[in-house]
Coordinates of C-alpha atoms in Angstrom, one line a residue:
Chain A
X1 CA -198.5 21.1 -52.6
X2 CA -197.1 19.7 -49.0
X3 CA -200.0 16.8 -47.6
X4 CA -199.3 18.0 -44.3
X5 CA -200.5 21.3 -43.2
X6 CA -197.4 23.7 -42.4
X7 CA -198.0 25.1 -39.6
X8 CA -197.1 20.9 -38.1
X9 CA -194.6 19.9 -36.6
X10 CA -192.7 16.8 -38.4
X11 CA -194.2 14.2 -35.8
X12 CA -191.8 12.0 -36.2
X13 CA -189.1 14.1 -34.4
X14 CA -191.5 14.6 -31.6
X15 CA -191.0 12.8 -28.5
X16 CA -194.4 13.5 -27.2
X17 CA -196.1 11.9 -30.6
X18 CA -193.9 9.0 -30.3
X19 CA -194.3 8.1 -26.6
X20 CA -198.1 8.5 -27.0
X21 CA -197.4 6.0 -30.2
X22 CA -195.7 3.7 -28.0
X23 CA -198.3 4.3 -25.4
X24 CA -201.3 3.5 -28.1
X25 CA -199.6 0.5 -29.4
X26 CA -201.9 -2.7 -28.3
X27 CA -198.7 -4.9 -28.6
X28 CA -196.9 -4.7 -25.6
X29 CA -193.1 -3.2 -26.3
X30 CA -190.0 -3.5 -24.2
X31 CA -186.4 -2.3 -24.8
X32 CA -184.0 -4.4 -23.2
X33 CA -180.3 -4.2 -23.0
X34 CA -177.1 -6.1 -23.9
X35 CA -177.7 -8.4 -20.4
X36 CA -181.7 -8.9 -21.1
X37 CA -182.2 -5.8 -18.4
X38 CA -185.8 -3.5 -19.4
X39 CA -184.7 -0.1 -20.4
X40 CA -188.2 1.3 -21.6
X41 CA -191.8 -0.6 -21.6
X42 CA -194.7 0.8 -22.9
X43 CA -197.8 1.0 -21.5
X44 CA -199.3 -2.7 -23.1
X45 CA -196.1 -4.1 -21.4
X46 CA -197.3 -2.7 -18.0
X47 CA -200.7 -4.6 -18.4
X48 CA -199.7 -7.4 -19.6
X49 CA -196.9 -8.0 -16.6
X50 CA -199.7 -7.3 -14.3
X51 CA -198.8 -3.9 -13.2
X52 CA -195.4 -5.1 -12.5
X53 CA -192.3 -2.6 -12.6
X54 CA -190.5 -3.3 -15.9
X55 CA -187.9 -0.8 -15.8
X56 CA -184.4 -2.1 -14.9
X57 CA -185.7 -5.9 -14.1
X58 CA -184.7 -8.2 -15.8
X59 CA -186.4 -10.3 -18.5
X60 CA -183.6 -11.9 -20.5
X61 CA -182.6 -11.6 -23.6
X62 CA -184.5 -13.6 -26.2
X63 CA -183.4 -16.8 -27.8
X64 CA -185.1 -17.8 -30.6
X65 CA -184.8 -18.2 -34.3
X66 CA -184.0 -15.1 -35.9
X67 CA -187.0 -13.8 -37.9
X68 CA -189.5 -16.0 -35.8
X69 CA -191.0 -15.9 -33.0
X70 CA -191.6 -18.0 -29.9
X71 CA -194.8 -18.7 -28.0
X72 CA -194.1 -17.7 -24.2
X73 CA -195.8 -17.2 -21.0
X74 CA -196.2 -13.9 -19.5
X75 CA -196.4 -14.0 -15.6
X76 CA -198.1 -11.0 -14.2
X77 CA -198.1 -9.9 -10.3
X78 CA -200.5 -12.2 -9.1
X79 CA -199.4 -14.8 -11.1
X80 CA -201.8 -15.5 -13.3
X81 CA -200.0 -16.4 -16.7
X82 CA -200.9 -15.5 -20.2
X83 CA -199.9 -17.1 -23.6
X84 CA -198.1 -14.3 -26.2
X85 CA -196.3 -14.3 -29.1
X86 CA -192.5 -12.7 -28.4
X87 CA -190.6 -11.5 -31.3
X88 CA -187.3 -9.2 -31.3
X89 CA -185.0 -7.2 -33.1
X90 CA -181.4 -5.4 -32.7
X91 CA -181.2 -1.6 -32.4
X92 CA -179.4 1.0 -31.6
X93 CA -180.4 2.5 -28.6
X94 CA -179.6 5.7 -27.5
X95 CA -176.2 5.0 -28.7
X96 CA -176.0 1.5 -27.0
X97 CA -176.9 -2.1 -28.9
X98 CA -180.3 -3.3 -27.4
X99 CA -183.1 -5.2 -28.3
X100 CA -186.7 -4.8 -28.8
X101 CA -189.1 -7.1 -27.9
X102 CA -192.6 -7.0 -28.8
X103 CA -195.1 -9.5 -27.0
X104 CA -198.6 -10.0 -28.5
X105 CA -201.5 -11.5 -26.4
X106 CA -202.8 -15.0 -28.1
X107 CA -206.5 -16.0 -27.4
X108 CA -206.7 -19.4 -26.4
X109 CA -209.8 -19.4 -28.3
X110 CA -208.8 -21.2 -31.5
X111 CA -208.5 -19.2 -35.0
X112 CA -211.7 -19.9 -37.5
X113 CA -210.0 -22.3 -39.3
X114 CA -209.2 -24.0 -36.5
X115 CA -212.7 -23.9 -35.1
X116 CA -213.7 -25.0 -38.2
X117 CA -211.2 -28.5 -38.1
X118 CA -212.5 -28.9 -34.8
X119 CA -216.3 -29.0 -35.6
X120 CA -215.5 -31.6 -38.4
X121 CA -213.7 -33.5 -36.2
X122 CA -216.1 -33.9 -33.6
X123 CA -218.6 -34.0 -36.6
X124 CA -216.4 -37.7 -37.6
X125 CA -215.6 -38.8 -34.1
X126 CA -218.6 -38.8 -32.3
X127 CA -220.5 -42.1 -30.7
X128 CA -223.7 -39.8 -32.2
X129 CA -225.4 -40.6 -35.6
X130 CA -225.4 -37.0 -37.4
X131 CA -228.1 -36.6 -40.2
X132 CA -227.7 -32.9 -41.9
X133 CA -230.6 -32.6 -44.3
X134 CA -231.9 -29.4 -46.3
X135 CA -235.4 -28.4 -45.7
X136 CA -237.0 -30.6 -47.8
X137 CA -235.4 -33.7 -46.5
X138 CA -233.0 -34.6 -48.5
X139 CA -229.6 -35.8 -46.8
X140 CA -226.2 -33.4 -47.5
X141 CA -224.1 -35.0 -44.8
X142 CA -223.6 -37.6 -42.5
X143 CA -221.5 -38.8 -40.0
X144 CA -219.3 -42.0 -39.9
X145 CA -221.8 -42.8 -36.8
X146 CA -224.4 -42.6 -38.8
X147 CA -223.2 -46.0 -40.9
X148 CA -222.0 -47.3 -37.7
X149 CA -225.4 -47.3 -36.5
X150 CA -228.0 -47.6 -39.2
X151 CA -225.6 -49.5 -41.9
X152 CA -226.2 -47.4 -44.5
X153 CA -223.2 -45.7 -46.1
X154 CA -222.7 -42.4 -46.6
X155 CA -223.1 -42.7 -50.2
X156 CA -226.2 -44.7 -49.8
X157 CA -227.4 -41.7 -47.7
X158 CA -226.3 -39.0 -49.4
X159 CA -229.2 -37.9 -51.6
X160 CA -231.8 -40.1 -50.0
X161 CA -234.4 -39.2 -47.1
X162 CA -234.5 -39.8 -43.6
X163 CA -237.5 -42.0 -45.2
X164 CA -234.8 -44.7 -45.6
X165 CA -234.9 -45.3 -41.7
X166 CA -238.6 -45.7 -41.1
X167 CA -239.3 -48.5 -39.3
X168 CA -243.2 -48.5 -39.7
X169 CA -243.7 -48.3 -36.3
X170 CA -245.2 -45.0 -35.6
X171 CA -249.0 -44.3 -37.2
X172 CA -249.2 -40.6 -39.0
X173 CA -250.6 -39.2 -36.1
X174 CA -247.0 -39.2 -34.2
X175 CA -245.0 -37.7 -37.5
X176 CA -247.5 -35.1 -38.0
X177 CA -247.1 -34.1 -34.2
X178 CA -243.2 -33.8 -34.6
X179 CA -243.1 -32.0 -37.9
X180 CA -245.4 -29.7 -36.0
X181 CA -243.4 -28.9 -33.0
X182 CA -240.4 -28.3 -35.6
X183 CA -242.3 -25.7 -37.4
X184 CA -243.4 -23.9 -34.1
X185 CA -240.5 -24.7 -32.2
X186 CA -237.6 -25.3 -34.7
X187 CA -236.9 -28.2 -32.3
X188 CA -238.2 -32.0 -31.3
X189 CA -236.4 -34.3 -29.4
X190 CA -238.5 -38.1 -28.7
X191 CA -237.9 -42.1 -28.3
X192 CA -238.5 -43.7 -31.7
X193 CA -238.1 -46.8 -33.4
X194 CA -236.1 -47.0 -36.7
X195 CA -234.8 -49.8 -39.1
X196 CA -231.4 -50.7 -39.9
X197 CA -230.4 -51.6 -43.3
X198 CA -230.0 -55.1 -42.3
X199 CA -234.3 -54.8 -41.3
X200 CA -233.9 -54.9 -37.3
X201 CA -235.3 -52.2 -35.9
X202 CA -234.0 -50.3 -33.0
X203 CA -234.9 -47.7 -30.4
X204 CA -233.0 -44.1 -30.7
X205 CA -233.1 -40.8 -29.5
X206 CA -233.8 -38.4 -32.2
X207 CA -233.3 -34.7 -31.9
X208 CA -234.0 -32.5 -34.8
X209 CA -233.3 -28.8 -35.0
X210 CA -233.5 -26.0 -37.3
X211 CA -230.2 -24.5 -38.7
X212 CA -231.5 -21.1 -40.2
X213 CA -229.3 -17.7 -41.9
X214 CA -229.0 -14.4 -41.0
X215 CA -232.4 -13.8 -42.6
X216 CA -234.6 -16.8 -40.4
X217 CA -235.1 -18.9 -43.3
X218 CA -234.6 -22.9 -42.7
X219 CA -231.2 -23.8 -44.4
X220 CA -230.8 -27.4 -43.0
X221 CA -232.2 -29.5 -40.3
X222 CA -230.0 -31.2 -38.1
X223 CA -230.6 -34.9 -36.7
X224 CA -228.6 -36.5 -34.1
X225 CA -229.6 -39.9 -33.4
X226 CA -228.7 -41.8 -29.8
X227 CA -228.5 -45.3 -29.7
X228 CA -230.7 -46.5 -27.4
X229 CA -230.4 -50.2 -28.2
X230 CA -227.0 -50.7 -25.3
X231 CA -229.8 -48.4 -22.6
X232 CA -232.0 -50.7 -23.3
X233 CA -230.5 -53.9 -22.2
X234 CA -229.0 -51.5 -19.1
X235 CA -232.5 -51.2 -18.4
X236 CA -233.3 -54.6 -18.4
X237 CA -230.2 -55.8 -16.3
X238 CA -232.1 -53.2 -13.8
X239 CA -234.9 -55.3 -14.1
X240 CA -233.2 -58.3 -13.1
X241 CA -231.9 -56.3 -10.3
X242 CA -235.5 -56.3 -9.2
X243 CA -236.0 -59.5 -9.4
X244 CA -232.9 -60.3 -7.6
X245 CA -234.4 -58.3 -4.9
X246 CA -237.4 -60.1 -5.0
X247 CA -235.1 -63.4 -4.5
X248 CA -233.8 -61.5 -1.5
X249 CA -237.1 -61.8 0.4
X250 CA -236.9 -65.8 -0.3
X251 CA -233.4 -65.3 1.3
X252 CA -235.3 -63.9 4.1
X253 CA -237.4 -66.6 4.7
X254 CA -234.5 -69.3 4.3
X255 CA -232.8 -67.1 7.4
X256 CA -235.9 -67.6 9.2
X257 CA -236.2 -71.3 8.4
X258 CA -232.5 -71.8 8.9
X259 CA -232.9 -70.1 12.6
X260 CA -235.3 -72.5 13.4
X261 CA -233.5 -75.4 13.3
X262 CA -230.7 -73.9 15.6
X263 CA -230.7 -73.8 19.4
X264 CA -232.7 -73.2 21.6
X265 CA -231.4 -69.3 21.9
X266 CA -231.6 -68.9 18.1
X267 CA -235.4 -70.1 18.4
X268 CA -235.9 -67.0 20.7
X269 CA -234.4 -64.8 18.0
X270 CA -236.5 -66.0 15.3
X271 CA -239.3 -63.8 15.9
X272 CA -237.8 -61.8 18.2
X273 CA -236.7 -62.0 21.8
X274 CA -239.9 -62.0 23.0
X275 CA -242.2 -63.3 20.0
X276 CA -242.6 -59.2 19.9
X277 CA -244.8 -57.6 16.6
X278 CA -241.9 -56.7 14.4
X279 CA -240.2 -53.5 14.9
X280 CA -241.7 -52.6 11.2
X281 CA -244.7 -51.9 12.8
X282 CA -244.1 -51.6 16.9
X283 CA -241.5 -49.2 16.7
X284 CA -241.7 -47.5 12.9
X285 CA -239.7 -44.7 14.0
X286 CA -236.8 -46.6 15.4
X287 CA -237.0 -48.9 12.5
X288 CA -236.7 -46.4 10.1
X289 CA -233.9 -44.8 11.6
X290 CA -232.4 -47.8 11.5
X291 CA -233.2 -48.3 7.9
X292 CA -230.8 -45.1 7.5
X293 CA -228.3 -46.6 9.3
X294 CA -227.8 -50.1 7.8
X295 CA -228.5 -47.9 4.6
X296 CA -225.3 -46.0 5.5
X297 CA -223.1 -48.8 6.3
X298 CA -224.0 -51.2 3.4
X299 CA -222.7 -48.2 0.9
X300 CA -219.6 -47.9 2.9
X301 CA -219.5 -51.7 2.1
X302 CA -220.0 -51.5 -1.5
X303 CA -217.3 -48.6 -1.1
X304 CA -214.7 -51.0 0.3
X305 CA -215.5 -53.2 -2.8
X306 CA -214.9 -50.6 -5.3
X307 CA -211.8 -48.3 -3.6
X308 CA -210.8 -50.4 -1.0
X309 CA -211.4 -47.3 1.5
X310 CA -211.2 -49.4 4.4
X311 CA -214.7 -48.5 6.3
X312 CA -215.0 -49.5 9.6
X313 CA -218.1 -52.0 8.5
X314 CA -218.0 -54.4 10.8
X315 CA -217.6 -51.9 13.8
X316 CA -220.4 -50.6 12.6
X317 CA -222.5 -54.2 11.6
X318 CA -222.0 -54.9 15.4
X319 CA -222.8 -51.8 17.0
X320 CA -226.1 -51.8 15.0
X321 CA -226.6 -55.6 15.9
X322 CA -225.8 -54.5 19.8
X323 CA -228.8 -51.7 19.4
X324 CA -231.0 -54.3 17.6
X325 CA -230.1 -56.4 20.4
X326 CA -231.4 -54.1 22.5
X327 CA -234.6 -53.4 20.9
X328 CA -234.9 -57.4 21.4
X329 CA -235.3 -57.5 17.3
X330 CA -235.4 -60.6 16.3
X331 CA -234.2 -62.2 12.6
X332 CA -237.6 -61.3 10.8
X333 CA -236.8 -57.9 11.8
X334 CA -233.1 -58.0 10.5
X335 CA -234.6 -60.0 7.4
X336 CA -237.2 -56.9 6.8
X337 CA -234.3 -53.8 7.6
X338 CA -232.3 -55.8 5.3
X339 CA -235.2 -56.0 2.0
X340 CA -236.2 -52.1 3.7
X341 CA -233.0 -50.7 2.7
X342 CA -231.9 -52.6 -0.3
X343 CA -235.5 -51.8 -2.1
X344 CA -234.5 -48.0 -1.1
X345 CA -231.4 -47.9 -1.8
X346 CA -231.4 -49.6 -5.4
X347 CA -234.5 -47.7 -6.4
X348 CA -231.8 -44.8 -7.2
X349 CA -229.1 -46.5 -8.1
X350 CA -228.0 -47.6 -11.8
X351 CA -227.9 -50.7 -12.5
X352 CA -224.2 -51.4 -12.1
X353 CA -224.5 -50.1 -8.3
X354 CA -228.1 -51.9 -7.3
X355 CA -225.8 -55.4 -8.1
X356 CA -223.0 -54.8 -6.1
X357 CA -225.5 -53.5 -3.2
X358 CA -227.1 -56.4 -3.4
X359 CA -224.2 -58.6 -3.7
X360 CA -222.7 -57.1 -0.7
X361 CA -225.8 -57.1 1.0
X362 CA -225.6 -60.7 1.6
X363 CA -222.5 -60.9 3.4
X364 CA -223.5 -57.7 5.2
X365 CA -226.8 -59.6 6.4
X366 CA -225.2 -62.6 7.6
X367 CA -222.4 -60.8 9.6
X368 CA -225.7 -58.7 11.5
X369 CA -227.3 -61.8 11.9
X370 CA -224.2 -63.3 13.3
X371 CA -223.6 -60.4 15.4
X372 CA -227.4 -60.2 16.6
X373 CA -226.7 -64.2 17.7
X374 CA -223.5 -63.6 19.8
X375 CA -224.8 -61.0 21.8
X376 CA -227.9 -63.0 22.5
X377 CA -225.9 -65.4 23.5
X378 CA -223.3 -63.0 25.2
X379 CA -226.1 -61.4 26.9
X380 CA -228.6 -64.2 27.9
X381 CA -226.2 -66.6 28.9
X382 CA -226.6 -66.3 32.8
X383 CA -230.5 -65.9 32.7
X384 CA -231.3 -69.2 31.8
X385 CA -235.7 -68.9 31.6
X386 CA -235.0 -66.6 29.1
X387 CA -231.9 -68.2 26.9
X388 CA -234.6 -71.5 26.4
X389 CA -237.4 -69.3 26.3
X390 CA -239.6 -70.5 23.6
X391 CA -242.2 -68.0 22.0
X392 CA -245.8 -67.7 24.1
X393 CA -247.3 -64.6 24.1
X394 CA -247.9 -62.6 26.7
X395 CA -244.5 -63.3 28.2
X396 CA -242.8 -60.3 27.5
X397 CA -242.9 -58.2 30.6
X398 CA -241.7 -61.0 32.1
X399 CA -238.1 -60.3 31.5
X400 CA -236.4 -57.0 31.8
X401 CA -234.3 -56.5 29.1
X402 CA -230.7 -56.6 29.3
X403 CA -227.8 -54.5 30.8
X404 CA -224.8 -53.8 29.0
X405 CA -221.9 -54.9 30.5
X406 CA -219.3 -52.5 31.8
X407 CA -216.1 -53.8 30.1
Chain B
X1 CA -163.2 -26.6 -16.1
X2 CA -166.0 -24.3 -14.6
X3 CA -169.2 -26.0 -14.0
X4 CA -172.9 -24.9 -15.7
X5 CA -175.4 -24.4 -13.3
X6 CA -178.8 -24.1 -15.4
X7 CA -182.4 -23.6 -14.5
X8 CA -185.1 -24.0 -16.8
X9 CA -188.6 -22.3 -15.8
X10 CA -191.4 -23.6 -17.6
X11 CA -195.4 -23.7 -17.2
X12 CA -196.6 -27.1 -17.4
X13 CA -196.2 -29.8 -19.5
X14 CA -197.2 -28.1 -22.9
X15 CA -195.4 -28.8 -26.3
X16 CA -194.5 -25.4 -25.7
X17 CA -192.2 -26.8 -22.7
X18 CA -191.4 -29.3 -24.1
X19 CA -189.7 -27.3 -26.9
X20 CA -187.3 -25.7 -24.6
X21 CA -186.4 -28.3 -22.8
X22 CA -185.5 -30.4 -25.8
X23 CA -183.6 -27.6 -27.2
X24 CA -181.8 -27.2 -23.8
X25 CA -180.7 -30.9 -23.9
X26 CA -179.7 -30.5 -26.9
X27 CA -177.7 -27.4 -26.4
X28 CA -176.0 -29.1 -23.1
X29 CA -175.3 -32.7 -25.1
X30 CA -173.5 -30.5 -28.3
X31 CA -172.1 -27.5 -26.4
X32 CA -171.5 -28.2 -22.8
X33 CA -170.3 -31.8 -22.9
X34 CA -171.3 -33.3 -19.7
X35 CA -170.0 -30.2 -17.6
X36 CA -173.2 -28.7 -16.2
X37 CA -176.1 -29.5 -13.7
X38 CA -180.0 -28.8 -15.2
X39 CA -183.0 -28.5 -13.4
X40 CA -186.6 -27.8 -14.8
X41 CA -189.1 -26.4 -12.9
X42 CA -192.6 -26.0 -13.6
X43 CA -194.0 -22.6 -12.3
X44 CA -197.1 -23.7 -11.9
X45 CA -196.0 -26.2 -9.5
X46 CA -193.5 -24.2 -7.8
X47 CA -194.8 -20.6 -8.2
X48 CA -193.2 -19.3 -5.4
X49 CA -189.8 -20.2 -6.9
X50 CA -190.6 -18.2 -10.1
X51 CA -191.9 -15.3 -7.7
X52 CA -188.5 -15.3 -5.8
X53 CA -186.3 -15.3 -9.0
X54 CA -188.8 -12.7 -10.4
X55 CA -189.6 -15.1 -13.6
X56 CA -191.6 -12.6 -15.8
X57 CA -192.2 -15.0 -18.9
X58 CA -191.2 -18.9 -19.1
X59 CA -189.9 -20.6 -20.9
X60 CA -187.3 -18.6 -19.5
X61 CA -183.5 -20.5 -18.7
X62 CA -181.3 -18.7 -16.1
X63 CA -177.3 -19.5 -16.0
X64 CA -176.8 -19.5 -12.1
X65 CA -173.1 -20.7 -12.4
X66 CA -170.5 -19.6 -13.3
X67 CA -170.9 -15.9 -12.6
X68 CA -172.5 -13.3 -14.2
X69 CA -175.9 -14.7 -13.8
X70 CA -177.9 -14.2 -16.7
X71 CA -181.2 -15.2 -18.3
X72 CA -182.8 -15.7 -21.5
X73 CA -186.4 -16.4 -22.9
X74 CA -188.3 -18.3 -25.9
X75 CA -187.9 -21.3 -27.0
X76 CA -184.5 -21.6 -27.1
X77 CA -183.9 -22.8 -30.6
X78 CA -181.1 -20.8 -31.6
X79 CA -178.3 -21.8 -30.0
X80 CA -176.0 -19.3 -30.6
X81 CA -178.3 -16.5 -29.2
X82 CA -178.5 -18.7 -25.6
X83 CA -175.0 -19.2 -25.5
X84 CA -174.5 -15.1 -26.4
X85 CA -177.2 -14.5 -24.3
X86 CA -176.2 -16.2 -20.9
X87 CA -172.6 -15.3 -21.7
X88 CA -171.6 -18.7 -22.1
X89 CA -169.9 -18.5 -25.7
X90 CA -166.7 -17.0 -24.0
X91 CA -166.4 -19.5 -21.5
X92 CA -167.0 -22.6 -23.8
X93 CA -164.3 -21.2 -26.0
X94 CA -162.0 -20.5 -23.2
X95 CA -162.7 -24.3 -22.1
X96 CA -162.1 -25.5 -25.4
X97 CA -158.4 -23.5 -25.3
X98 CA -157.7 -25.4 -22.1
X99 CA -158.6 -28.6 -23.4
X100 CA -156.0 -28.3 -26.3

């Protein structure tokens, strides 16, 4: 008895059958002649070139290895390229040699086993401490991070309880709370304290989650502990940040103190041109605008330091001391923008950045105040009541203020 | 002694480039002895240079002297098959008659 019913044509000398074959095939399939030219693609080809016409270009003949296969990009149309796998074979085609390529798409997505190396290698080279325990506690795995950190070994570990780190620090009260939002959540993350081997304690990051099957039942629980103990002292260089900022307000006063011995001029500048309130209060507005600015210019500073961009900051340090002539400001006023904006500006800054503002921030505050002083002087020169004007009150509509020169 | 103009095209600067042109150099250095000219270029960098020349895959090497011009692809690893392929066996051995 035949398999095939016999009223079928044998398919295999049907041209029809084939072609739709070729045209099924997911591999894309090109015959190419004895100079590499494309004398049939199928329909894979077609997409994988982009729409491209195939027939009679030329591809070139392949040259690899015989019985392998070479990992090639496939430019389509627009260009965009593709990773495939070429491989080839002689024929006789149509009573001519040829050869026929096949080219199979490859995913850039790595194969399981690959994934697989891949999770175990970011499992043993991460900064992280990874804790894998089954749901009653005890530890299966952990990392090389894990030792690095807590000084326990991995065979130390193995077999133990996260017990092993408890530092004593937290009451009941707190545990019960986590184990609680794992039940209800399958997740907690929190700051806590734990001890090393060596006794010290220190502060981590702690996230625990649920691993569960296919079914929803808890398989493992996964910790990944952060070092916090580096963070920490970040934090407290922050804090000495502050406190260099609150040094900055003694710097103020020392301007203030050092203006006062200077001329005559300088006396007038102390408090401002005209012994004025300060521009903190009088003009709040301006001031803060001009908080903004000086804002502006002393990260274009700290810029220069880091990239060398080459800001115009002294272009700007005098423009802004021309304006604050202007406003008659005075060096308390310079001495308050200059705390105003560095208080601001380091609030959001890490701790690396809130230094070099305020490191810059003292040059930047002497060239203003330097600035401020030569256009006093520039300005005042040739009214001589007001250049040895000492502070009384009530003086101030005395003097108009003064023009800018027309240079 | 006719001169080997050659033209690798590759897409960046993956161990998959670097395959071909390693196997290039070494198919110059033991087959064409000093008589040929080489340039590499990344399509990625120059894409318009692939689009003129109608690159369809890289690595793909092109023979743009002596005439026919003729191009191959892959990694280039059997030698014979780029020297067959580019129509270079021929003239090597016709060099090599000269030289004796």
């Amino acid at each position: 008895m035949s398999l095939a019913p016999k009223n079928q044509k044998d398919p295999s000398c049907d041209k029809e059958a084939l072609l739709s074959l070729f045209a099924a095939m997911p591999d894309g399939i090109a015959v190419l002649d004895a100079t590499g030219i494309v004398l049939f693609a199928n329909d894979s080809a077609h997409r994988m070139f982009g729409g491209r016409q195939l027939l009679g270009t030329e591809l070139g003949l392949p040259a690899m290895a015989r019985e392998s296969h070479a990992e090639v990009e496939v430019i389509d149309a627009a260009g965009d390229i593709a990773r495939a796998e070429l491989r080839a074979v002689t024929l006789d085609w149509l009573g001519q040699e040829a050869t026929a390529v096949t080219l199979r798409e490859v995913s850039e997505r790595p194969a399981p086993e690959k994934q697989l190396a891949l999770a175990g290698l970011v499992f043993e080279s991460v900064r992280e401490a990874i804790i894998v325990t089954r749901p009653d506690g005890v530890i299966v795995s952990v990392n090389p991070a894990f030792t690095t950190i807590t000084g326990y070994s991995a065979e130390e570990a193995l077999g133990n309880t996260p017990r092993l780190l408890t530092s004593g620090e937290h009451d009941r009260a707190f545990y019960e709370a986590m184990w609680a939002s794992i039940a209800e959540q399958g997740f907690w993350q929190g700051e806590i304290v734990s001890r090393r081997k060596d006794g010290s304690l220190y502060p981590e990051l702690l996230s625990i989650s649920q691993v569960k099957d296919a079914d929803g039942q808890v398989k493992y629980l996964i910790g990944i502990i952060f070092d916090l103990t580096q963070h920490k002292i970040n934090q407290a260089s922050l804090e000495e940040v502050r406190l260099q900022l609150q040094q900055s307000e003694k710097l103020r006063e020392e301007i203030e103190r050092r203006c006062l011995v200077a001329d005559s001029t300088v006396l007038s500048v102390v408090g401002g041109m005209y012994g004025s309130a300060p521009l903190s209060r009088s003009a709040r507005v301006v001031f803060e605008e001009l908080v903004l600015r000086y804002g502006r210019t002393l990260e274009l500073a700290v810029e220069n330091l880091a990239v060398k961009a080459g800001n115009p900051v002294s272009d700007q340090l005098r423009a802004l001391a021309e304006d604050l002539g202007y406003l008659q400001a005075g060096a308390r006023d310079v001495a308050e923008l200059h705390s105003e904006t560095l208080t601001r500006k380091s609030k959001d800054a890490g701790a690396m950045k809130a230094k070099a503002l305020l490191e810059e921030g003292r040059f930047l505050v002497l060239e203003l105040m330097g600035n401020l002083l030569s256009f006093y002087r520039k300005n005042y020169a040739r009214v001589p009541a007001a250049a040895h004007h000492v502070r009384e009150p009530n003086t101030r509509a005395v003097h108009s203020r003064p023009k800018k020169e027309a240079t | 002694m006719n001169k080997f103009r050659l033209t690798l095209y590759v897409t960046g600067h993956t161990p998959r480039s670097e395959k071909g042109i390693r196997n290039l150099q070494r198919i110059c250095a033991e087959e064409l002895q000093g008589t040929y000219e080489m340039t590499v270029i990344d399509v990625l960098e120059q894409p318009q240079l692939a689009e003129d020349q109608k690159i369809l895959a890289t690595p793909t090497l092109v023979k743009e002297l002596p005439p026919p011009l003729r191009r191959v692809i892959g990694d280039l690893s059997d030698t014979e098959k780029v020297l067959l392929g580019l129509d270079i066996a021929a003239v090597v051995e016709r060099n090599e008659r000269k030289g004796k």
